GROMACS .gro file of C-alpha atoms in nm:
model
  492
    1MET     CA    1   0.025  -0.022   0.001
    2SER     CA    2   0.132   0.415  -0.110
    3GLU     CA    3   0.225   0.642   0.110
    4GLY     CA    4  -0.136   0.878   0.147
    5GLU     CA    5  -0.339   0.593   0.021
    6PRO     CA    6  -0.735   0.610   0.173
    7ILE     CA    7  -0.731   0.309   0.351
    8GLY     CA    8  -1.139   0.327   0.440
    9SER     CA    9  -1.409   0.607   0.506
   10ARG     CA   10  -1.664   0.663   0.821
   11GLY     CA   11  -1.943   0.865   0.797
   12GLY     CA   12  -1.685   1.071   0.499
   13GLU     CA   13  -1.453   1.113   0.707
   14HIS     CA   14  -1.163   0.989   0.522
   15ARG     CA   15  -0.790   0.820   0.708
   16LYS     CA   16  -0.521   0.808   0.512
   17PHE     CA   17  -0.203   0.535   0.540
   18ILE     CA   18   0.201   0.621   0.588
   19THR     CA   19   0.442   0.426   0.575
   20ARG     CA   20   0.763   0.443   0.797
   21PRO     CA   21   1.031   0.197   0.889
   22HIS     CA   22   0.875  -0.039   1.130
   23HIS     CA   23   0.616   0.268   1.189
   24ARG     CA   24   0.287   0.275   1.087
   25ALA     CA   25  -0.009   0.585   1.181
   26PHE     CA   26  -0.324   0.634   1.090
   27ILE     CA   27  -0.385   0.950   1.081
   28ARG     CA   28  -0.728   1.196   1.004
   29PRO     CA   29  -0.617   1.510   0.784
   30GLY     CA   30  -0.638   1.878   0.769
   31SER     CA   31  -0.569   1.750   1.223
   32PRO     CA   32  -0.607   2.073   1.429
   33VAL     CA   33  -0.399   2.151   1.698
   34GLY     CA   34  -0.555   1.991   1.992
   35ARG     CA   35  -0.641   1.714   2.232
   36ARG     CA   36  -0.580   1.378   2.027
   37ARG     CA   37  -0.657   1.031   2.084
   38ALA     CA   38  -0.462   0.757   2.035
   39ILE     CA   39  -0.499   0.351   2.006
   40LEU     CA   40  -0.161   0.199   2.035
   41SER     CA   41  -0.167  -0.162   1.919
   42ALA     CA   42   0.169  -0.396   1.828
   43HIS     CA   43   0.096  -0.538   1.516
   44THR     CA   44   0.385  -0.865   1.626
   45LEU     CA   45   0.080  -0.994   1.803
   46LEU     CA   46  -0.121  -1.030   1.530
   47PRO     CA   47  -0.132  -1.327   1.284
   48SER     CA   48  -0.292  -1.152   1.002
   49PRO     CA   49  -0.192  -0.872   0.776
   50PRO     CA   50  -0.303  -0.474   1.027
   51ILE     CA   51  -0.650  -0.469   1.080
   52HIS     CA   52  -0.799  -0.144   0.936
   53ALA     CA   53  -0.756   0.157   1.224
   54THR     CA   54  -1.139   0.184   1.200
   55LYS     CA   55  -1.180  -0.225   1.360
   56PHE     CA   56  -0.945  -0.186   1.615
   57TYR     CA   57  -1.233  -0.135   1.927
   58SER     CA   58  -1.434  -0.399   1.737
   59CYS     CA   59  -1.193  -0.689   1.764
   60PRO     CA   60  -1.210  -0.852   2.103
   61SER     CA   61  -0.881  -0.977   2.064
   62VAL     CA   62  -0.653  -0.643   2.094
   63THR     CA   63  -0.551  -0.513   2.323
   64HIS     CA   64  -0.621  -0.210   2.275
   65PHE     CA   65  -0.504   0.137   2.494
   66ALA     CA   66  -0.569   0.500   2.460
   67TYR     CA   67  -0.392   0.782   2.528
   68SER     CA   68  -0.441   1.166   2.502
   69LEU     CA   69  -0.201   1.328   2.227
   70PRO     CA   70  -0.150   1.687   2.306
   71SER     CA   71  -0.091   1.817   1.978
   72ALA     CA   72  -0.166   1.845   1.562
   73ALA     CA   73  -0.030   1.463   1.431
   74PHE     CA   74   0.095   1.339   1.062
   75SER     CA   75   0.399   1.159   1.111
   76LEU     CA   76   0.491   0.995   1.442
   77GLU     CA   77   0.906   1.156   1.287
   78GLU     CA   78   0.715   1.497   1.311
   79LEU     CA   79   0.532   1.360   1.636
   80SER     CA   80   0.884   1.288   1.783
   81ARG     CA   81   1.038   1.654   1.725
   82ASP     CA   82   0.857   1.809   1.986
   83ASP     CA   83   0.952   1.753   2.304
   84SER     CA   84   0.596   1.731   2.483
   85LEU     CA   85   0.480   1.450   2.282
   86VAL     CA   86   0.622   1.125   2.252
   87SER     CA   87   1.007   1.090   2.160
   88LEU     CA   88   0.936   0.742   1.917
   89CYS     CA   89   1.287   0.513   1.761
   90SER     CA   90   1.277   0.227   1.546
   91ALA     CA   91   1.269  -0.101   1.790
   92SER     CA   92   1.203  -0.466   1.857
   93CYS     CA   93   0.987  -0.570   2.091
   94SER     CA   94   0.771  -0.924   2.135
   95SER     CA   95   0.488  -0.828   2.404
   96LEU     CA   96   0.255  -0.502   2.398
   97GLN     CA   97   0.425  -0.345   2.693
   98ALA     CA   98   0.722  -0.348   2.496
   99ALA     CA   99   0.592  -0.227   2.173
  100MET     CA  100   0.441   0.084   2.508
  101ALA     CA  101   0.781   0.089   2.584
  102ALA     CA  102   0.933   0.162   2.232
  103VAL     CA  103   0.730   0.492   2.176
  104GLY     CA  104   0.855   0.593   2.561
  105MET     CA  105   0.414   0.656   2.626
  106THR     CA  106   0.394   0.861   2.951
  107MET     CA  107   0.051   0.951   2.875
  108SER     CA  108  -0.262   0.808   3.099
  109LEU     CA  109  -0.385   0.500   3.063
  110ARG     CA  110  -0.773   0.572   2.898
  111SER     CA  111  -0.905   0.208   2.840
  112SER     CA  112  -0.812  -0.137   2.762
  113THR     CA  113  -0.903  -0.490   2.744
  114THR     CA  114  -0.781  -0.821   2.753
  115LEU     CA  115  -0.604  -0.999   2.536
  116LYS     CA  116  -0.719  -1.294   2.472
  117GLY     CA  117  -0.496  -1.593   2.520
  118GLU     CA  118  -0.654  -1.834   2.268
  119PHE     CA  119  -0.623  -1.569   1.982
  120CYS     CA  120  -0.158  -1.511   2.098
  121GLY     CA  121  -0.106  -1.948   1.986
  122ALA     CA  122   0.204  -2.003   1.881
  123ALA     CA  123   0.294  -1.644   1.705
  124VAL     CA  124   0.375  -1.448   2.003
  125ARG     CA  125   0.541  -1.781   2.203
  126GLN     CA  126   0.771  -1.764   1.828
  127SER     CA  127   0.811  -1.390   1.859
  128VAL     CA  128   0.893  -1.428   2.245
  129ALA     CA  129   1.171  -1.633   2.107
  130ALA     CA  130   1.286  -1.436   1.842
  131PRO     CA  131   1.186  -1.084   1.813
  132LYS     CA  132   1.149  -0.860   1.523
  133ALA     CA  133   1.049  -0.536   1.439
  134ALA     CA  134   0.771  -0.462   1.542
  135ASN     CA  135   0.494  -0.213   1.395
  136VAL     CA  136   0.317   0.045   1.587
  137ALA     CA  137  -0.019   0.178   1.530
  138PHE     CA  138  -0.213   0.442   1.539
  139ALA     CA  139  -0.557   0.582   1.549
  140VAL     CA  140  -0.529   0.949   1.612
  141ARG     CA  141  -0.952   1.172   1.613
  142ALA     CA  142  -0.924   1.523   1.613
  143GLY     CA  143  -1.149   1.718   1.744
  144GLN     CA  144  -1.189   2.064   1.706
  145TYR     CA  145  -1.401   2.101   2.078
  146ASP     CA  146  -1.148   1.847   2.268
  147ASP     CA  147  -0.985   2.039   2.513
  148GLU     CA  148  -1.317   2.205   2.520
  149LEU     CA  149  -1.539   1.924   2.576
  150VAL     CA  150  -1.251   1.785   2.869
  151LYS     CA  151  -1.312   2.134   3.047
  152THR     CA  152  -1.666   2.148   3.050
  153ALA     CA  153  -1.743   1.733   3.164
  154ASN     CA  154  -1.442   1.755   3.464
  155THR     CA  155  -1.621   2.106   3.549
  156ILE     CA  156  -1.993   1.970   3.571
  157ALA     CA  157  -1.794   1.694   3.780
  158THR     CA  158  -1.664   1.966   4.043
  159LYS     CA  159  -1.583   1.790   4.382
  160GLY     CA  160  -1.954   1.856   4.609
  161LYS     CA  161  -2.207   1.930   4.265
  162GLY     CA  162  -2.404   1.813   4.007
  163ILE     CA  163  -2.702   1.873   3.828
  164LEU     CA  164  -3.054   2.017   3.848
  165ALA     CA  165  -3.228   1.867   3.565
  166MET     CA  166  -3.511   2.133   3.423
  167ASP     CA  167  -3.551   2.031   3.099
  168GLU     CA  168  -3.908   1.854   3.110
  169SER     CA  169  -4.087   1.918   2.757
  170ASN     CA  170  -4.361   2.177   2.780
  171ALA     CA  171  -4.595   1.917   2.816
  172THR     CA  172  -4.456   1.738   3.114
  173CYS     CA  173  -4.410   2.072   3.304
  174GLY     CA  174  -4.711   2.131   3.201
  175LYS     CA  175  -4.849   1.856   3.430
  176ARG     CA  176  -4.614   1.923   3.734
  177LEU     CA  177  -4.816   2.296   3.720
  178GLU     CA  178  -5.085   2.169   3.751
  179SER     CA  179  -5.038   1.938   4.021
  180ILE     CA  180  -5.055   2.293   4.171
  181GLY     CA  181  -5.291   2.438   4.092
  182LEU     CA  182  -5.072   2.620   3.715
  183GLU     CA  183  -5.279   2.676   3.386
  184ASN     CA  184  -5.020   2.568   3.086
  185THR     CA  185  -4.869   2.868   2.982
  186GLU     CA  186  -4.540   2.989   2.905
  187ALA     CA  187  -4.583   3.274   3.146
  188ASN     CA  188  -4.632   3.014   3.429
  189ARG     CA  189  -4.370   2.827   3.267
  190GLN     CA  190  -4.148   3.091   3.259
  191ALA     CA  191  -4.213   3.233   3.579
  192TYR     CA  192  -4.116   2.847   3.728
  193ARG     CA  193  -3.821   2.810   3.517
  194GLN     CA  194  -3.678   3.223   3.661
  195LEU     CA  195  -3.764   3.085   4.034
  196LEU     CA  196  -3.505   2.759   3.950
  197VAL     CA  197  -3.225   2.983   3.768
  198THR     CA  198  -3.213   3.250   3.974
  199THR     CA  199  -3.183   3.066   4.336
  200PRO     CA  200  -2.903   3.321   4.524
  201ASP     CA  201  -2.620   3.053   4.593
  202LEU     CA  202  -2.765   2.795   4.410
  203GLY     CA  203  -2.353   2.786   4.279
  204ASP     CA  204  -2.246   2.654   4.517
  205TYR     CA  205  -2.382   2.254   4.487
  206ILE     CA  206  -2.491   2.279   4.181
  207SER     CA  207  -2.212   2.226   3.829
  208GLY     CA  208  -2.462   2.237   3.546
  209ALA     CA  209  -2.843   2.268   3.491
  210ILE     CA  210  -3.009   2.113   3.197
  211LEU     CA  211  -3.238   2.254   3.031
  212PHE     CA  212  -3.577   2.262   2.764
  213GLU     CA  213  -3.517   2.440   2.443
  214GLU     CA  214  -3.780   2.663   2.533
  215THR     CA  215  -3.584   2.779   2.802
  216LEU     CA  216  -3.251   2.750   2.655
  217TYR     CA  217  -3.396   3.088   2.433
  218GLN     CA  218  -3.619   3.238   2.722
  219SER     CA  219  -3.506   3.557   2.913
  220THR     CA  220  -3.650   3.641   3.222
  221THR     CA  221  -3.919   3.964   3.310
  222ASP     CA  222  -3.628   4.161   3.443
  223GLY     CA  223  -3.472   4.108   3.070
  224ARG     CA  224  -3.192   3.885   3.137
  225THR     CA  225  -3.120   3.524   2.955
  226MET     CA  226  -3.174   3.220   3.180
  227VAL     CA  227  -2.814   3.069   3.040
  228ASP     CA  228  -2.673   3.421   3.171
  229CYS     CA  229  -2.850   3.387   3.477
  230LEU     CA  230  -2.672   3.048   3.549
  231ASN     CA  231  -2.411   3.159   3.420
  232ALA     CA  232  -2.390   3.446   3.693
  233ASN     CA  233  -2.444   3.202   3.896
  234GLY     CA  234  -2.165   2.953   3.827
  235ILE     CA  235  -2.402   2.683   3.647
  236LEU     CA  236  -2.314   2.569   3.333
  237PRO     CA  237  -2.616   2.562   3.074
  238GLY     CA  238  -2.705   2.191   2.924
  239ILE     CA  239  -2.943   2.149   2.723
  240LYS     CA  240  -3.212   1.818   2.606
  241VAL     CA  241  -3.177   1.758   2.258
  242ASP     CA  242  -3.356   1.452   2.205
  243LYS     CA  243  -3.718   1.450   2.019
  244GLY     CA  244  -3.840   1.195   2.258
  245LEU     CA  245  -3.975   0.878   2.220
  246VAL     CA  246  -4.157   0.654   1.992
  247PRO     CA  247  -4.271   0.254   1.931
  248LEU     CA  248  -4.008   0.060   1.823
  249THR     CA  249  -4.172  -0.149   1.538
  250GLY     CA  250  -4.071  -0.494   1.517
  251SER     CA  251  -4.013  -0.479   1.912
  252ASN     CA  252  -4.235  -0.633   2.163
  253ASN     CA  253  -4.435  -0.303   2.336
  254GLU     CA  254  -4.143  -0.157   2.284
  255SER     CA  255  -3.909   0.218   2.268
  256TRP     CA  256  -3.677   0.414   2.060
  257CYS     CA  257  -3.539   0.786   2.084
  258GLN     CA  258  -3.588   1.004   1.779
  259GLY     CA  259  -3.403   1.314   1.731
  260LEU     CA  260  -3.095   1.212   1.476
  261ASP     CA  261  -3.194   1.426   1.134
  262GLY     CA  262  -3.109   1.814   1.163
  263LEU     CA  263  -2.901   1.699   1.503
  264ALA     CA  264  -2.572   1.877   1.376
  265SER     CA  265  -2.687   2.215   1.312
  266ARG     CA  266  -2.949   2.188   1.672
  267THR     CA  267  -2.611   2.146   1.838
  268ALA     CA  268  -2.418   2.396   1.650
  269ALA     CA  269  -2.740   2.669   1.708
  270TYR     CA  270  -2.742   2.529   2.140
  271TYR     CA  271  -2.292   2.603   2.154
  272LYS     CA  272  -2.398   2.968   1.985
  273GLN     CA  273  -2.707   3.032   2.214
  274GLY     CA  274  -2.457   3.011   2.518
  275ALA     CA  275  -2.508   2.536   2.563
  276ARG     CA  276  -2.228   2.378   2.655
  277PHE     CA  277  -2.328   2.048   2.757
  278ALA     CA  278  -2.599   1.851   2.662
  279LYS     CA  279  -2.868   1.562   2.734
  280TRP     CA  280  -2.987   1.261   2.549
  281ARG     CA  281  -3.274   1.025   2.737
  282THR     CA  282  -3.345   0.708   2.607
  283VAL     CA  283  -3.539   0.379   2.828
  284VAL     CA  284  -3.539   0.066   2.862
  285SER     CA  285  -3.822  -0.175   2.996
  286ILE     CA  286  -3.763  -0.492   3.190
  287PRO     CA  287  -4.085  -0.557   3.196
  288ASN     CA  288  -4.097  -0.600   2.797
  289GLY     CA  289  -3.778  -0.766   2.766
  290PRO     CA  290  -3.524  -0.588   2.744
  291SER     CA  291  -3.527  -0.693   2.339
  292GLU     CA  292  -3.185  -0.733   2.162
  293LEU     CA  293  -3.316  -0.459   1.968
  294ALA     CA  294  -3.392  -0.218   2.208
  295VAL     CA  295  -3.099  -0.232   2.344
  296THR     CA  296  -2.905  -0.193   2.029
  297GLU     CA  297  -3.092   0.068   1.905
  298ALA     CA  298  -3.069   0.234   2.216
  299ALA     CA  299  -2.729   0.181   2.240
  300TRP     CA  300  -2.664   0.323   1.887
  301GLY     CA  301  -2.845   0.583   1.920
  302LEU     CA  302  -2.732   0.755   2.203
  303ALA     CA  303  -2.333   0.700   2.035
  304ARG     CA  304  -2.456   0.875   1.710
  305TYR     CA  305  -2.520   1.137   1.944
  306ALA     CA  306  -2.292   1.190   2.184
  307SER     CA  307  -2.072   1.222   1.816
  308ILE     CA  308  -2.265   1.455   1.660
  309CYS     CA  309  -2.263   1.640   1.977
  310GLN     CA  310  -1.904   1.609   2.099
  311ASP     CA  311  -1.820   1.777   1.689
  312ASN     CA  312  -1.997   2.108   1.746
  313GLY     CA  313  -1.854   2.169   2.127
  314LEU     CA  314  -2.118   1.982   2.336
  315SER     CA  315  -2.024   1.755   2.638
  316PRO     CA  316  -2.344   1.439   2.641
  317ILE     CA  317  -2.448   1.349   2.901
  318VAL     CA  318  -2.469   0.967   2.801
  319GLU     CA  319  -2.824   0.889   2.973
  320PRO     CA  320  -3.003   0.472   2.884
  321GLU     CA  321  -3.250   0.468   3.122
  322ILE     CA  322  -3.335   0.107   3.288
  323LEU     CA  323  -3.741   0.178   3.377
  324LEU     CA  324  -3.809   0.096   3.729
  325ASP     CA  325  -4.132  -0.006   3.650
  326GLY     CA  326  -4.191  -0.399   3.776
  327GLU     CA  327  -4.201  -0.689   3.986
  328HIS     CA  328  -3.822  -0.798   3.875
  329GLY     CA  329  -3.551  -0.844   4.240
  330ILE     CA  330  -3.237  -0.589   4.165
  331ASP     CA  331  -3.036  -0.889   4.062
  332ARG     CA  332  -3.243  -0.933   3.700
  333THR     CA  333  -3.189  -0.505   3.709
  334LEU     CA  334  -2.814  -0.570   3.793
  335GLU     CA  335  -2.844  -0.840   3.451
  336VAL     CA  336  -2.994  -0.574   3.236
  337ALA     CA  337  -2.775  -0.311   3.307
  338SER     CA  338  -2.439  -0.465   3.289
  339LYS     CA  339  -2.592  -0.578   2.904
  340VAL     CA  340  -2.664  -0.170   2.813
  341TRP     CA  341  -2.377  -0.110   2.932
  342SER     CA  342  -2.171  -0.304   2.798
  343LYS     CA  343  -2.326  -0.223   2.451
  344VAL     CA  344  -2.330   0.168   2.505
  345PHE     CA  345  -1.951   0.174   2.525
  346TYR     CA  346  -1.887  -0.035   2.229
  347PHE     CA  347  -2.036   0.192   2.061
  348LEU     CA  348  -1.914   0.487   2.208
  349ALA     CA  349  -1.568   0.358   2.108
  350GLU     CA  350  -1.730   0.231   1.761
  351ASN     CA  351  -1.807   0.621   1.685
  352ASN     CA  352  -1.469   0.782   1.816
  353VAL     CA  353  -1.638   0.912   2.124
  354LEU     CA  354  -1.402   1.122   2.347
  355PHE     CA  355  -1.437   0.922   2.691
  356GLU     CA  356  -1.305   1.232   2.894
  357GLY     CA  357  -1.544   1.435   2.726
  358ILE     CA  358  -1.912   1.294   2.822
  359LEU     CA  359  -2.095   1.233   3.136
  360LEU     CA  360  -2.287   0.981   3.218
  361LYS     CA  361  -2.653   0.909   3.387
  362PRO     CA  362  -2.729   0.641   3.485
  363SER     CA  363  -3.062   0.422   3.685
  364MET     CA  364  -2.936   0.319   3.986
  365VAL     CA  365  -2.918  -0.095   4.011
  366THR     CA  366  -3.259  -0.131   4.255
  367PRO     CA  367  -3.562  -0.352   4.297
  368GLY     CA  368  -3.808  -0.302   3.986
  369ALA     CA  369  -4.116  -0.032   4.212
  370GLU     CA  370  -4.386  -0.325   4.259
  371CYS     CA  371  -4.116  -0.550   4.393
  372LYS     CA  372  -4.178  -0.644   4.795
  373ASP     CA  373  -3.800  -0.694   4.878
  374ARG     CA  374  -3.659  -0.332   4.954
  375ALA     CA  375  -3.287  -0.284   4.890
  376THR     CA  376  -3.112  -0.123   5.125
  377PRO     CA  377  -2.880   0.203   5.013
  378GLU     CA  378  -2.580   0.022   5.076
  379GLN     CA  379  -2.731  -0.287   4.844
  380VAL     CA  380  -2.777  -0.062   4.633
  381ALA     CA  381  -2.510   0.126   4.611
  382GLU     CA  382  -2.278  -0.208   4.604
  383TYR     CA  383  -2.469  -0.337   4.333
  384THR     CA  384  -2.428  -0.045   4.125
  385LEU     CA  385  -2.099   0.024   4.198
  386ASN     CA  386  -1.976  -0.302   4.098
  387MET     CA  387  -2.175  -0.296   3.787
  388LEU     CA  388  -2.062   0.052   3.676
  389LYS     CA  389  -1.644  -0.020   3.780
  390ARG     CA  390  -1.712  -0.315   3.512
  391ARG     CA  391  -1.869  -0.170   3.217
  392VAL     CA  392  -1.706   0.179   3.221
  393PRO     CA  393  -1.375   0.322   3.231
  394PRO     CA  394  -1.231   0.571   3.448
  395ALA     CA  395  -1.111   0.803   3.206
  396VAL     CA  396  -1.496   0.896   3.241
  397PRO     CA  397  -1.531   1.229   3.465
  398GLY     CA  398  -1.830   1.179   3.645
  399ILE     CA  399  -2.147   0.963   3.709
  400MET     CA  400  -2.421   1.179   3.790
  401PHE     CA  401  -2.751   0.918   3.860
  402LEU     CA  402  -3.088   0.938   3.793
  403SER     CA  403  -3.367   0.971   4.074
  404GLY     CA  404  -3.634   0.800   3.859
  405GLY     CA  405  -3.895   0.810   4.073
  406GLN     CA  406  -3.727   0.797   4.410
  407SER     CA  407  -3.872   0.957   4.679
  408GLU     CA  408  -3.616   1.268   4.704
  409VAL     CA  409  -3.447   1.170   5.080
  410GLU     CA  410  -3.397   0.789   4.903
  411ALA     CA  411  -3.243   0.910   4.614
  412THR     CA  412  -2.977   1.083   4.824
  413LEU     CA  413  -2.963   0.870   5.057
  414ASN     CA  414  -2.824   0.573   4.840
  415LEU     CA  415  -2.611   0.883   4.671
  416ASN     CA  416  -2.449   0.930   5.018
  417ALA     CA  417  -2.356   0.572   4.983
  418MET     CA  418  -2.190   0.526   4.698
  419ASN     CA  419  -1.977   0.776   4.841
  420GLN     CA  420  -1.848   0.630   5.200
  421SER     CA  421  -1.541   0.498   4.931
  422PRO     CA  422  -1.327   0.623   4.698
  423ASN     CA  423  -1.431   0.603   4.306
  424PRO     CA  424  -1.268   0.648   3.999
  425TRP     CA  425  -1.552   0.869   3.888
  426HIS     CA  426  -1.666   1.203   4.023
  427VAL     CA  427  -2.006   0.984   4.168
  428SER     CA  428  -2.283   1.309   4.213
  429PHE     CA  429  -2.623   1.347   4.062
  430SER     CA  430  -2.875   1.517   3.833
  431TYR     CA  431  -3.198   1.478   3.936
  432ALA     CA  432  -3.491   1.633   3.906
  433ARG     CA  433  -3.767   1.567   4.074
  434ALA     CA  434  -3.603   1.487   4.352
  435LEU     CA  435  -3.477   1.851   4.358
  436GLN     CA  436  -3.785   1.996   4.239
  437ASN     CA  437  -4.112   1.839   4.405
  438SER     CA  438  -4.056   2.048   4.764
  439VAL     CA  439  -4.001   2.327   4.557
  440LEU     CA  440  -4.329   2.303   4.383
  441LYS     CA  441  -4.566   2.241   4.634
  442THR     CA  442  -4.369   2.491   4.849
  443TRP     CA  443  -4.444   2.789   4.527
  444LYS     CA  444  -4.745   2.676   4.442
  445GLY     CA  445  -4.757   2.958   4.180
  446GLN     CA  446  -4.786   3.252   4.411
  447PRO     CA  447  -4.566   3.549   4.409
  448GLU     CA  448  -4.463   3.619   4.772
  449ASN     CA  449  -4.328   3.182   4.785
  450VAL     CA  450  -4.027   3.213   4.514
  451GLU     CA  451  -3.803   3.350   4.840
  452ALA     CA  452  -3.929   2.990   5.044
  453ALA     CA  453  -3.912   2.817   4.717
  454GLN     CA  454  -3.595   2.874   4.638
  455LYS     CA  455  -3.523   2.811   4.983
  456ALA     CA  456  -3.642   2.429   4.957
  457LEU     CA  457  -3.443   2.407   4.625
  458LEU     CA  458  -3.134   2.577   4.768
  459VAL     CA  459  -3.192   2.273   5.134
  460ARG     CA  460  -3.244   1.986   4.864
  461ALA     CA  461  -2.892   2.093   4.626
  462LYS     CA  462  -2.673   2.095   4.990
  463ALA     CA  463  -2.894   1.774   5.115
  464ASN     CA  464  -2.703   1.599   4.769
  465SER     CA  465  -2.382   1.757   4.799
  466LEU     CA  466  -2.350   1.650   5.050
  467ALA     CA  467  -2.459   1.313   4.968
  468GLN     CA  468  -2.115   1.332   4.654
  469LEU     CA  469  -1.932   1.385   4.999
  470GLY     CA  470  -2.021   1.129   5.141
  471LYS     CA  471  -2.161   1.286   5.454
  472TYR     CA  472  -2.584   1.332   5.435
  473SER     CA  473  -2.775   1.243   5.682
  474ALA     CA  474  -3.192   1.219   5.666
  475GLU     CA  475  -3.197   1.312   6.034
  476GLY     CA  476  -3.396   1.612   6.049
  477GLU     CA  477  -3.576   1.548   5.699
  478ALA     CA  478  -3.970   1.622   5.637
  479GLU     CA  479  -4.170   1.278   5.587
  480GLU     CA  480  -4.309   1.521   5.251
  481ALA     CA  481  -3.994   1.420   5.101
  482LYS     CA  482  -3.982   1.072   5.228
  483GLN     CA  483  -4.272   1.020   4.950
  484GLY     CA  484  -4.190   0.823   4.652
  485MET     CA  485  -4.253   0.951   4.321
  486PHE     CA  486  -4.294   0.663   4.095
  487VAL     CA  487  -4.526   0.739   3.851
  488LYS     CA  488  -4.562   0.358   3.589
  489GLY     CA  489  -4.512   0.440   3.279
  490TYR     CA  490  -4.372   0.752   3.309
  491THR     CA  491  -4.314   0.974   3.024
  492TYR     CA  492  -4.154   1.301   3.043
   0.00000   0.00000   0.00000
């Protein structure tokens, strides 16, 4: 194969094969200066010709490592001229460890899988006995927003802070308003959202707020944009970008999430308006299966959304919600959640998503809402963390749990239990009802109750901030805050 010859494309983007003595590199043309992800593979381990760059993640038999590469790249020799990068020399190696040593990697390990012993076979044993020159391949992903994506994700994953999810659609927001006797009008939605974003000192406990599209472009009654109010409080604005759930034909009465059409142009416009992260919620139902079709559709949709968001400057929140509906026990939830997250990360890798620039919004591993055997916070923490440690790379900055219909106190207690020992990621919250339920009931749509309602929001935000630090106690909590909010077949 000649130098510069395209060897394949994905999404219209060609990769080129650049060959040098003992080195091979896959470089995306026109890579701008910025953070890069490089995937290292030792071709001496392969009993066949080098695998196509786009197949590194999909081949379960190849050990792969991903690194952050902070500069433009056109050839490995050119990379070596920058002292801040890698120093690469021709080398002989008989194992992947030797290949890593050969390129002098000093960057942080991002992810890895296990090299299957049966794949190595005699080829590796022969290589150990008689070392040969190694081919080292890099698949480099370039993105003009990569540095900003990583900064955004880490800012949201600030110690002691979490996310206020206030991205209810107008229809769902209307249901909330109706629960306190208000009509679903734009003025009433504006008044409630203004109450939330103008809460003094909310930024002490909240690092990000997810908005509905109407709110992103909305202003307060005194003329300030909602975005400016959040920024003034040190809170990053985010945006819900999915278009809701629709029936998935060919499934067991399951759903899929729509919204990929036109997403690139929408996310570009949202970024211009001030949004810096995004959310896409899809669901998996345990009583309805889940079918392989539904799980695959959910995972693939999340991966495509995440890739599109990153290309347009928004750090994506990845949210495959395992619905609480059902009578199943906690072990069944663990089984399904493990399957779903395995498939999600497989497709995230296939779509070249930068793991350091995403956040996760998983369901906690709990029994079904109608299961008679309830779990303690300690059991929920054990099951949930064990599942995540088996599925989520430590490169992901933060895991922001959804409450999913748990009571305000239950959601906080479970989060607190998960922070009793160190975790590989920032483990926090992205709550909607578990932060807002008391606020709505305190406000009641009355202007004179705004200050009291904002204080109620601060109480819940501070409680979950303490839970993120592992220092929360339910002592003194109101009985109302202990009431569950599960709604069977809940949609929003």
